[in-house]
PDB file of C-alpha atoms in Angstrom:
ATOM      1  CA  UNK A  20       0.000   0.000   0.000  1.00  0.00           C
ATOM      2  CA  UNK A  21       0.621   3.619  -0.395  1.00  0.00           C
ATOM      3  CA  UNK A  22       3.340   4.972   2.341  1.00  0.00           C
ATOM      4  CA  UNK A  23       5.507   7.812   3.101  1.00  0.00           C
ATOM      5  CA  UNK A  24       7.599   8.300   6.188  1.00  0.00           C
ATOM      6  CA  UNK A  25       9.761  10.752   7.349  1.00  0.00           C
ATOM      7  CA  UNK A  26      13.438  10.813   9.057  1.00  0.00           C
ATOM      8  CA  UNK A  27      15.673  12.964  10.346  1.00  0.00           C
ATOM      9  CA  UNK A  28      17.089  14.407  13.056  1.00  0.00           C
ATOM     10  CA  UNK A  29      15.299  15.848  15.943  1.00  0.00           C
ATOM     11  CA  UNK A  30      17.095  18.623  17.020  1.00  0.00           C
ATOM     12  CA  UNK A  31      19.002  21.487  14.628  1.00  0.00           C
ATOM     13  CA  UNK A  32      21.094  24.297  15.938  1.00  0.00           C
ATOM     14  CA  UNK A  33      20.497  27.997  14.755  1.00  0.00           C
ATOM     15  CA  UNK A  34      22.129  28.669  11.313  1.00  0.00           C
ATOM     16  CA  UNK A  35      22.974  24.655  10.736  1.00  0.00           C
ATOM     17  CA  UNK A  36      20.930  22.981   7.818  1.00  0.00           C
ATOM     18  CA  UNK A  37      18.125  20.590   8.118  1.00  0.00           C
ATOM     19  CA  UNK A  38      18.346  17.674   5.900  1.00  0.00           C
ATOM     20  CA  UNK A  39      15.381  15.376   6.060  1.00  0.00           C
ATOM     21  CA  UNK A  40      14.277  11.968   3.904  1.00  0.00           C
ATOM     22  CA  UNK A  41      11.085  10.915   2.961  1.00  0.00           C
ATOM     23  CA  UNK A  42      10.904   6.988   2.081  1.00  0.00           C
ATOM     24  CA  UNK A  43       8.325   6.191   0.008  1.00  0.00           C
ATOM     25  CA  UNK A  44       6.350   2.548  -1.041  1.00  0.00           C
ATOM     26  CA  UNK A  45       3.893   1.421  -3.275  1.00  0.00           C
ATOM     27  CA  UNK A  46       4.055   3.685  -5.412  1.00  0.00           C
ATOM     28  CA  UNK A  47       7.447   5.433  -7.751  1.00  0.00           C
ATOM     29  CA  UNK A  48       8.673   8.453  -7.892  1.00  0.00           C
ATOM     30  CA  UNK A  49       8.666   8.333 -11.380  1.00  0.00           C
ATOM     31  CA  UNK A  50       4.598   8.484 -11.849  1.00  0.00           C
ATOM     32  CA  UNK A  51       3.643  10.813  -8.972  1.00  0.00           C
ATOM     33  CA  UNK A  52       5.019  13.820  -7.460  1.00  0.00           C
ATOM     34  CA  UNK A  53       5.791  14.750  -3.558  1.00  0.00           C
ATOM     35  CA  UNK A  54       5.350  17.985  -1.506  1.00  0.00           C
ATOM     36  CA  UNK A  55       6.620  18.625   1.785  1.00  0.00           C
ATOM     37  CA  UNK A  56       4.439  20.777   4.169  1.00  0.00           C
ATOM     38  CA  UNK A  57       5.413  21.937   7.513  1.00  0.00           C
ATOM     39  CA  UNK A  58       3.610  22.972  10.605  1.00  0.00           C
ATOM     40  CA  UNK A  59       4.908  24.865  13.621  1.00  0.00           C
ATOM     41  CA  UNK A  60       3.592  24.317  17.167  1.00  0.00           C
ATOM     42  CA  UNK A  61      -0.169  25.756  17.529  1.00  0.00           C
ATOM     43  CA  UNK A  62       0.459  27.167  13.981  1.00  0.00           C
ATOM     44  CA  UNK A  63      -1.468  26.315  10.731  1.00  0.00           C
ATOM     45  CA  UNK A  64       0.211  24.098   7.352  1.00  0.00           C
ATOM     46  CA  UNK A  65       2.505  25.622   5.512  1.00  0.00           C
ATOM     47  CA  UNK A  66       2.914  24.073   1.749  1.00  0.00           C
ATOM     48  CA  UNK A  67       6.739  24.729   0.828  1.00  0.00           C
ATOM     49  CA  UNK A  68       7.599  23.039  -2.290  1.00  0.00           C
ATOM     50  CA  UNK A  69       7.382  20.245  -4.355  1.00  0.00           C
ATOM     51  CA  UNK A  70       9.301  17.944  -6.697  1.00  0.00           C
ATOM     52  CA  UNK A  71       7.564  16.632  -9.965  1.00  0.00           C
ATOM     53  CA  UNK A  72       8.165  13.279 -10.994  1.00  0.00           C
ATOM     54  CA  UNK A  73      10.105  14.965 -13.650  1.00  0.00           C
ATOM     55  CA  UNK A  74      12.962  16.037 -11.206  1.00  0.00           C
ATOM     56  CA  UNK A  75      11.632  19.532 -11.540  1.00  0.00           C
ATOM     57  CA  UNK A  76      10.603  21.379  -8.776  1.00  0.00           C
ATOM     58  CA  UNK A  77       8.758  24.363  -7.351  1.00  0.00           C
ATOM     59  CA  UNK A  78       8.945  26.402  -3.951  1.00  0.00           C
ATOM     60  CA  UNK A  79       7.487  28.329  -2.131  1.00  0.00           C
ATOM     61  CA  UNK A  80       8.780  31.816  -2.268  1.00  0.00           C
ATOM     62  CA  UNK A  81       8.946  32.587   0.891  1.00  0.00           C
ATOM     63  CA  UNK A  82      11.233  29.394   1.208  1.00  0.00           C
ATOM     64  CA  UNK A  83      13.151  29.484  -1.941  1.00  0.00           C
ATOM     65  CA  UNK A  84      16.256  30.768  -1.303  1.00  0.00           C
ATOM     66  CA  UNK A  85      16.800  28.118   1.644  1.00  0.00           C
ATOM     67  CA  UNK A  86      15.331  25.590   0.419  1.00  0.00           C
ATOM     68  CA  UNK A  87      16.220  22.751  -2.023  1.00  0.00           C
ATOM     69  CA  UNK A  88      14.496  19.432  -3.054  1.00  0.00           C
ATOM     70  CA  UNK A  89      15.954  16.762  -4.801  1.00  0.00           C
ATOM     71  CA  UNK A  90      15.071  12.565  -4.992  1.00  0.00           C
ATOM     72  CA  UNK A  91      16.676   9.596  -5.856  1.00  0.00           C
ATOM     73  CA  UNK A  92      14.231   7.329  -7.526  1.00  0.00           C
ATOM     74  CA  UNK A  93      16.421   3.966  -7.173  1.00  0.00           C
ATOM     75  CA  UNK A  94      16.053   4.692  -3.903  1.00  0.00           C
ATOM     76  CA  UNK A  95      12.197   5.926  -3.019  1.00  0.00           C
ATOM     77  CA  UNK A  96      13.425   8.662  -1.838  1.00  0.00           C
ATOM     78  CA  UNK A  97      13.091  12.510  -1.582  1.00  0.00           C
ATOM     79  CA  UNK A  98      15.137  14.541   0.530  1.00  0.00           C
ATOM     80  CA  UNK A  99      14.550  18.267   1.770  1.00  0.00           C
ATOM     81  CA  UNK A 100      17.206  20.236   2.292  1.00  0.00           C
ATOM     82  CA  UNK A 101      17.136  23.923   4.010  1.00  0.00           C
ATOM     83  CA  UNK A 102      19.586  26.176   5.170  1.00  0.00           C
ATOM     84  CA  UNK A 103      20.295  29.264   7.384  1.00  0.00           C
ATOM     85  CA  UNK A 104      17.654  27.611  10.485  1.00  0.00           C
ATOM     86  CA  UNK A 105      15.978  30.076  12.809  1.00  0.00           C
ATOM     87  CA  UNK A 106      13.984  29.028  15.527  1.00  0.00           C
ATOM     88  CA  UNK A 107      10.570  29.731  13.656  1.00  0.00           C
ATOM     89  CA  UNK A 108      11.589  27.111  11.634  1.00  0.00           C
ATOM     90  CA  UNK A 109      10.573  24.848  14.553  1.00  0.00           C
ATOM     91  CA  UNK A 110       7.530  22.150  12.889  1.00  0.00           C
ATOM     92  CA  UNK A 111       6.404  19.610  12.173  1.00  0.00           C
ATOM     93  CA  UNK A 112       7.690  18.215   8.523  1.00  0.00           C
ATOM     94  CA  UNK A 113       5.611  16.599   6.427  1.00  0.00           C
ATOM     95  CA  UNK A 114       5.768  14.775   2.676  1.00  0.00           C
ATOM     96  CA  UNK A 115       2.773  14.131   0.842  1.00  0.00           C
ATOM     97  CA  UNK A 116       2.370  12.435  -2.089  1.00  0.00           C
ATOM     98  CA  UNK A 117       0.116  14.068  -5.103  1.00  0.00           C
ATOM     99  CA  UNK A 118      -2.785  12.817  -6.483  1.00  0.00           C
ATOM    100  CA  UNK A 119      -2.937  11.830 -10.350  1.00  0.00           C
ATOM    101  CA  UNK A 120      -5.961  11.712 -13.129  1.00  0.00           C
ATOM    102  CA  UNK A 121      -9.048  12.818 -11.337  1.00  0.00           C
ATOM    103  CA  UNK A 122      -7.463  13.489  -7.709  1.00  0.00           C
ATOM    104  CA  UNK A 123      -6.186  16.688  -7.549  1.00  0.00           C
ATOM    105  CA  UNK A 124      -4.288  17.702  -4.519  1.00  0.00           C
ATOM    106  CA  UNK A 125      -2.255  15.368  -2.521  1.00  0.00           C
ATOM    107  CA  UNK A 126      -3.872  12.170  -1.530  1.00  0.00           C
ATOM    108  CA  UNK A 127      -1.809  10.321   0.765  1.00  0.00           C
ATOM    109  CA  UNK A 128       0.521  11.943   3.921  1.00  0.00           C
ATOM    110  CA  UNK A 129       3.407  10.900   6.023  1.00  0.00           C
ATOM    111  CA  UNK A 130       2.772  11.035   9.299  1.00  0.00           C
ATOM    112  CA  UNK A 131       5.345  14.006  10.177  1.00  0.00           C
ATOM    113  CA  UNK A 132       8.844  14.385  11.904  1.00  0.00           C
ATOM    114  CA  UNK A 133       9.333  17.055  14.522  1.00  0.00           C
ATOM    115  CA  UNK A 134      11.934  18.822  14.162  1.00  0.00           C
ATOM    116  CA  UNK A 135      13.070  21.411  16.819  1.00  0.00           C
ATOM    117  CA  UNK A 136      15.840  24.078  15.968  1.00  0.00           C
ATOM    118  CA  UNK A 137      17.703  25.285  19.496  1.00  0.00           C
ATOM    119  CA  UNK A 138      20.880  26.086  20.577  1.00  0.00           C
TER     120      UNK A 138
ATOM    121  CA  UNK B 252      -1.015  34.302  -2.061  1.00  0.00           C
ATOM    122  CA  UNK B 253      -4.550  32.873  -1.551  1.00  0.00           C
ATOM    123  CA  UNK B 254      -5.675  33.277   2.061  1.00  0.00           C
ATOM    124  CA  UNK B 255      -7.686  30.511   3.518  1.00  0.00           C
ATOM    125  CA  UNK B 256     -10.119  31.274   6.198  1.00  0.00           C
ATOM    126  CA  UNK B 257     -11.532  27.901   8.188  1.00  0.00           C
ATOM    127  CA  UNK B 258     -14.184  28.444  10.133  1.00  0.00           C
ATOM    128  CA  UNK B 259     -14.764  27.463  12.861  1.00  0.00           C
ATOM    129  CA  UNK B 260     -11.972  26.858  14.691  1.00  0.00           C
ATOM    130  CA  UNK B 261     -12.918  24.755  17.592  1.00  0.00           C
ATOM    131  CA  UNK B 262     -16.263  22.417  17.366  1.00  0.00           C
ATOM    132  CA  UNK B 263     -17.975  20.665  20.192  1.00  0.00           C
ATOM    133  CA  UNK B 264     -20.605  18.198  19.285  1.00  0.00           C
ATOM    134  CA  UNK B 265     -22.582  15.351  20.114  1.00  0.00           C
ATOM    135  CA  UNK B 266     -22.736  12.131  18.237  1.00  0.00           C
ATOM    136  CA  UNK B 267     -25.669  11.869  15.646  1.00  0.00           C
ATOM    137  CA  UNK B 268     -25.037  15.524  14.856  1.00  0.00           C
ATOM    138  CA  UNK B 269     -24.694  17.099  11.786  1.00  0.00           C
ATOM    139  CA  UNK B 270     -21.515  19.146  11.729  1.00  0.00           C
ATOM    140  CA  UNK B 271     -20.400  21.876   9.221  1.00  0.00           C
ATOM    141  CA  UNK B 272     -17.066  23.138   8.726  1.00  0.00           C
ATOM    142  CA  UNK B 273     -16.531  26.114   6.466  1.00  0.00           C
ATOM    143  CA  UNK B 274     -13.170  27.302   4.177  1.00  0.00           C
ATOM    144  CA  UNK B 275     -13.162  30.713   2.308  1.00  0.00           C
ATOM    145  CA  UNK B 276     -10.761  31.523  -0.396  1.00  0.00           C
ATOM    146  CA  UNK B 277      -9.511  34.813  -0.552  1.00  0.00           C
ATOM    147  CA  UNK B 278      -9.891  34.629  -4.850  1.00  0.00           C
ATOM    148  CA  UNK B 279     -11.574  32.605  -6.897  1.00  0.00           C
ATOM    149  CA  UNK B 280      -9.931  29.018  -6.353  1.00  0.00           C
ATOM    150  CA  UNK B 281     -12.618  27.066  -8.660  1.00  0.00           C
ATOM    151  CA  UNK B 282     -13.469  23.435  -7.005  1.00  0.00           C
ATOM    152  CA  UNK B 283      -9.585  22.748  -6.533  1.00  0.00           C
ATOM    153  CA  UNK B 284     -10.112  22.258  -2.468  1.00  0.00           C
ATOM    154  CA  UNK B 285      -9.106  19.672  -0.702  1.00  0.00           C
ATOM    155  CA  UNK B 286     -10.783  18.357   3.023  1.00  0.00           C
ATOM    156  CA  UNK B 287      -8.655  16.143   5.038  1.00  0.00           C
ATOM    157  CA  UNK B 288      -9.023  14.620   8.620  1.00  0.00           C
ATOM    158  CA  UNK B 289      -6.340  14.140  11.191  1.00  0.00           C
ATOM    159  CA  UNK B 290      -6.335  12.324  14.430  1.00  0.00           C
ATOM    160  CA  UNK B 291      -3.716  13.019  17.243  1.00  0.00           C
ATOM    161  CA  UNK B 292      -0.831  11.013  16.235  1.00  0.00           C
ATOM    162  CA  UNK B 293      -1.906  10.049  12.873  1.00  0.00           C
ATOM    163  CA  UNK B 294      -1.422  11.142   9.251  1.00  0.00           C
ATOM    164  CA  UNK B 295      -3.591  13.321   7.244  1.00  0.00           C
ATOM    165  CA  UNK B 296      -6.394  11.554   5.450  1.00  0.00           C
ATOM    166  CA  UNK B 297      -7.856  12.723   2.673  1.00  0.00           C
ATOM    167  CA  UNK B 298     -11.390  13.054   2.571  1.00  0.00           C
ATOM    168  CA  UNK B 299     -13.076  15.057  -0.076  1.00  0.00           C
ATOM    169  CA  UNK B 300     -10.842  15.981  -3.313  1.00  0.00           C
ATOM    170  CA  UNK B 301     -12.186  18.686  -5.995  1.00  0.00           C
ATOM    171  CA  UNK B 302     -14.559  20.066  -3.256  1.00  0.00           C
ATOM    172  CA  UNK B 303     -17.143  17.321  -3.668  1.00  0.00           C
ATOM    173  CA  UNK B 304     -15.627  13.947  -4.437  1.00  0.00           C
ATOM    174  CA  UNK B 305     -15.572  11.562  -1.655  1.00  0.00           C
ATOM    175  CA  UNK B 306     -12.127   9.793  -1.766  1.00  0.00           C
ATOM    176  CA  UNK B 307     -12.100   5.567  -1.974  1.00  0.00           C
ATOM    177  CA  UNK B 308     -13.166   4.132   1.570  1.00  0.00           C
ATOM    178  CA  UNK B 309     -14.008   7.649   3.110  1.00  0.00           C
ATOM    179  CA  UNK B 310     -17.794   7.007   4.729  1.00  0.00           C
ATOM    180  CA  UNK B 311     -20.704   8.449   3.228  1.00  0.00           C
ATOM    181  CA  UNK B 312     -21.191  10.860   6.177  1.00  0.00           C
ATOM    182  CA  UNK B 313     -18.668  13.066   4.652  1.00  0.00           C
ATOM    183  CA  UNK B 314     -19.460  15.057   1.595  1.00  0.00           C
ATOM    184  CA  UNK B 315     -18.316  18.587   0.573  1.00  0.00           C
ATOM    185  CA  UNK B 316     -19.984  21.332  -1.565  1.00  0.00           C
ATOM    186  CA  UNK B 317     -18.450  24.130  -3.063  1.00  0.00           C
ATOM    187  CA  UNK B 318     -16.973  26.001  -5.600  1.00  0.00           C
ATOM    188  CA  UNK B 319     -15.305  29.299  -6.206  1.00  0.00           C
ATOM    189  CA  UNK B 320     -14.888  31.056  -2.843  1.00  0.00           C
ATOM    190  CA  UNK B 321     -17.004  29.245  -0.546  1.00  0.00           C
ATOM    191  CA  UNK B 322     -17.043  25.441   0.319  1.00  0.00           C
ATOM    192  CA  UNK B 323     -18.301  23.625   3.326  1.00  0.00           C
ATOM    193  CA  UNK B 324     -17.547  19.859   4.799  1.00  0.00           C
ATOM    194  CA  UNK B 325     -20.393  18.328   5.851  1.00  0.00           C
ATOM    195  CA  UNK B 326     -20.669  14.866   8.495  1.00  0.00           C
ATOM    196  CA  UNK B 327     -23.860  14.350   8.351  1.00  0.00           C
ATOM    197  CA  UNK B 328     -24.477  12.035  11.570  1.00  0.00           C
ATOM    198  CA  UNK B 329     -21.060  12.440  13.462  1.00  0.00           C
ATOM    199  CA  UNK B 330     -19.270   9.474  14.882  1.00  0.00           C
ATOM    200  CA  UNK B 331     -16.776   9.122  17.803  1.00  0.00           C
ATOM    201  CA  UNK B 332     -14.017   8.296  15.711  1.00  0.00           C
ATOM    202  CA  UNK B 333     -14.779  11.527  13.635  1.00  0.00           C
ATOM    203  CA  UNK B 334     -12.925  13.257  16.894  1.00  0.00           C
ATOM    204  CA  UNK B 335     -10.160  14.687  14.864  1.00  0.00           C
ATOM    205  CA  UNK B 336      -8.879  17.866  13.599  1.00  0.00           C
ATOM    206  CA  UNK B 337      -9.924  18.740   9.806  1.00  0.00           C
ATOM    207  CA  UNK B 338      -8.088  21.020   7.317  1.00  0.00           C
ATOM    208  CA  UNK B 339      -8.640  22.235   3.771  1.00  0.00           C
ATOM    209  CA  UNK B 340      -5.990  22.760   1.033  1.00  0.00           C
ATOM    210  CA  UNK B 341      -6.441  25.097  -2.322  1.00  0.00           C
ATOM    211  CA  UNK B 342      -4.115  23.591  -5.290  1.00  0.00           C
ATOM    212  CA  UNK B 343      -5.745  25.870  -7.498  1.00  0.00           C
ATOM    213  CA  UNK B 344      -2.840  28.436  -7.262  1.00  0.00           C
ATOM    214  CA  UNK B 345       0.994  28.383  -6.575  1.00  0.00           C
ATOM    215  CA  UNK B 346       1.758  28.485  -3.542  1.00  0.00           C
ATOM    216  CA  UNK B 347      -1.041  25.742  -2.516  1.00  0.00           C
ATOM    217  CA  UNK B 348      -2.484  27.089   1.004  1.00  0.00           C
ATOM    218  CA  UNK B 349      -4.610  25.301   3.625  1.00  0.00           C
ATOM    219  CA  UNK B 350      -6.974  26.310   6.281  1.00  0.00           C
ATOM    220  CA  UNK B 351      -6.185  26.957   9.768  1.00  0.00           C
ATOM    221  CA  UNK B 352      -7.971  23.857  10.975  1.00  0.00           C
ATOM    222  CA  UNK B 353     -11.056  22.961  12.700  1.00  0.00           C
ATOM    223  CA  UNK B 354     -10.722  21.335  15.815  1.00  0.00           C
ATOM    224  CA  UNK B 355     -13.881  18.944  16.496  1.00  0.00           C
ATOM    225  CA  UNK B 356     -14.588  16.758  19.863  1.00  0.00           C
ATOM    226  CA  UNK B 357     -17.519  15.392  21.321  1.00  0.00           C
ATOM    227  CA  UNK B 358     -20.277  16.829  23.781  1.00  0.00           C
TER     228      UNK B 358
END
């Protein structure tokens, strides 16, 4: 079945870079492409980019010139990569898979890693 | 960007209710709204895709109406698992944007 999961490390110091990996099954990164979404404590989802199945990808501006996406197929995997960490960078990170033909959207979600940026 | 406003935030109801949850796009966003459920712990789900398609294995108590600014989430006879927080996403426009949320426990 469909699944995405998350990993990476807990804890990031101020200014260090976050590198996370989402592992995906049942499905290939060739055919479908993944978004990562984040969420801060008590805060609402933010959408921040995405990666096509292409290799293309798309951020969001207020991310873009920290942030970088990349995958390697072979592997299932899609990593998320983001510089220059502040401590309002503090979320929850999420990678969500997107929908094809008549699903719009994304349709299936990993089930978050928390990451916490503090000195 | 397209400002999503999710309304209401917190929900208290009692089981057999009907219970409406509200999104409001700040621009035109067509049906291209997403509803999706989340328990404590758990992934999203997806519920309702395209404002008004229920998603494979989603029960029939959920439907969603809507289309260009305004769209609602409807359960029509709410359940105790239903206890969950619910979101809504807009993919109609770069950068995608979701709801605040909608908080929803029981009586």
């Amino acid at each position: 079945q469909v699944q995405l999961k998350e990993s990476g490390p807990g804890l990031v110091q101020p200014s260090q870079t976050l590198s996370l990996t989402c592992t995906v099954a049942g499905f290939s990164l060739t055919s479908y492409n993944v978004h990562w979404v984040r969420q801060p404590p008590g805060k609402g989802l933010e959408w921040m980019g995405v990666i096509w199945n292409t290799g293309g990808t798309r951020y969001n501006s207020a991310l873009k010139s920290r942030l970088s996406i990349s995958k390697d197929t072979s592997k299932s995997q899609v990593f998320l990569k983001m510089n220059s960490l502040q401590t309002e960078d503090t979320a929850t990170y999420y990678c969500a898979r997107e929908g094809r033909g008549g699903i719009r959207g994304t349709d299936y979600w990993g089930q978050g890693v928390m990451v916490t940026v503090s000195s | 960007d397209i400002q999503m406003t999710q309304s209401p935030s917190f929900l208290s109801a009692s089981v057999g209710d009907r219970v409406t949850i509200n999104c409001k796009a700040s621009q035109n966003i067509n049906r291209y709204l997403n509803w999706y459920q989340q328990k404590l712990g758990e992934a999203p789900k997806l519920l309702i895709y395209n404002a008004n398609s229920l998603q494979t294995g989603i029960p029939s108590r959920f439907s969603g109406s809507g289309s260009g600014t305004d769209f609602t989430l409807t359960i029509s006879s709410l359940q105790p698992e239903d206890v969950a927080t619910y979101f809504c996403l807009q993919h109609n426009s770069w950068p995608w944007t979701f709801g605040g949320g909608t908080k929803l426990e029981l009586k």
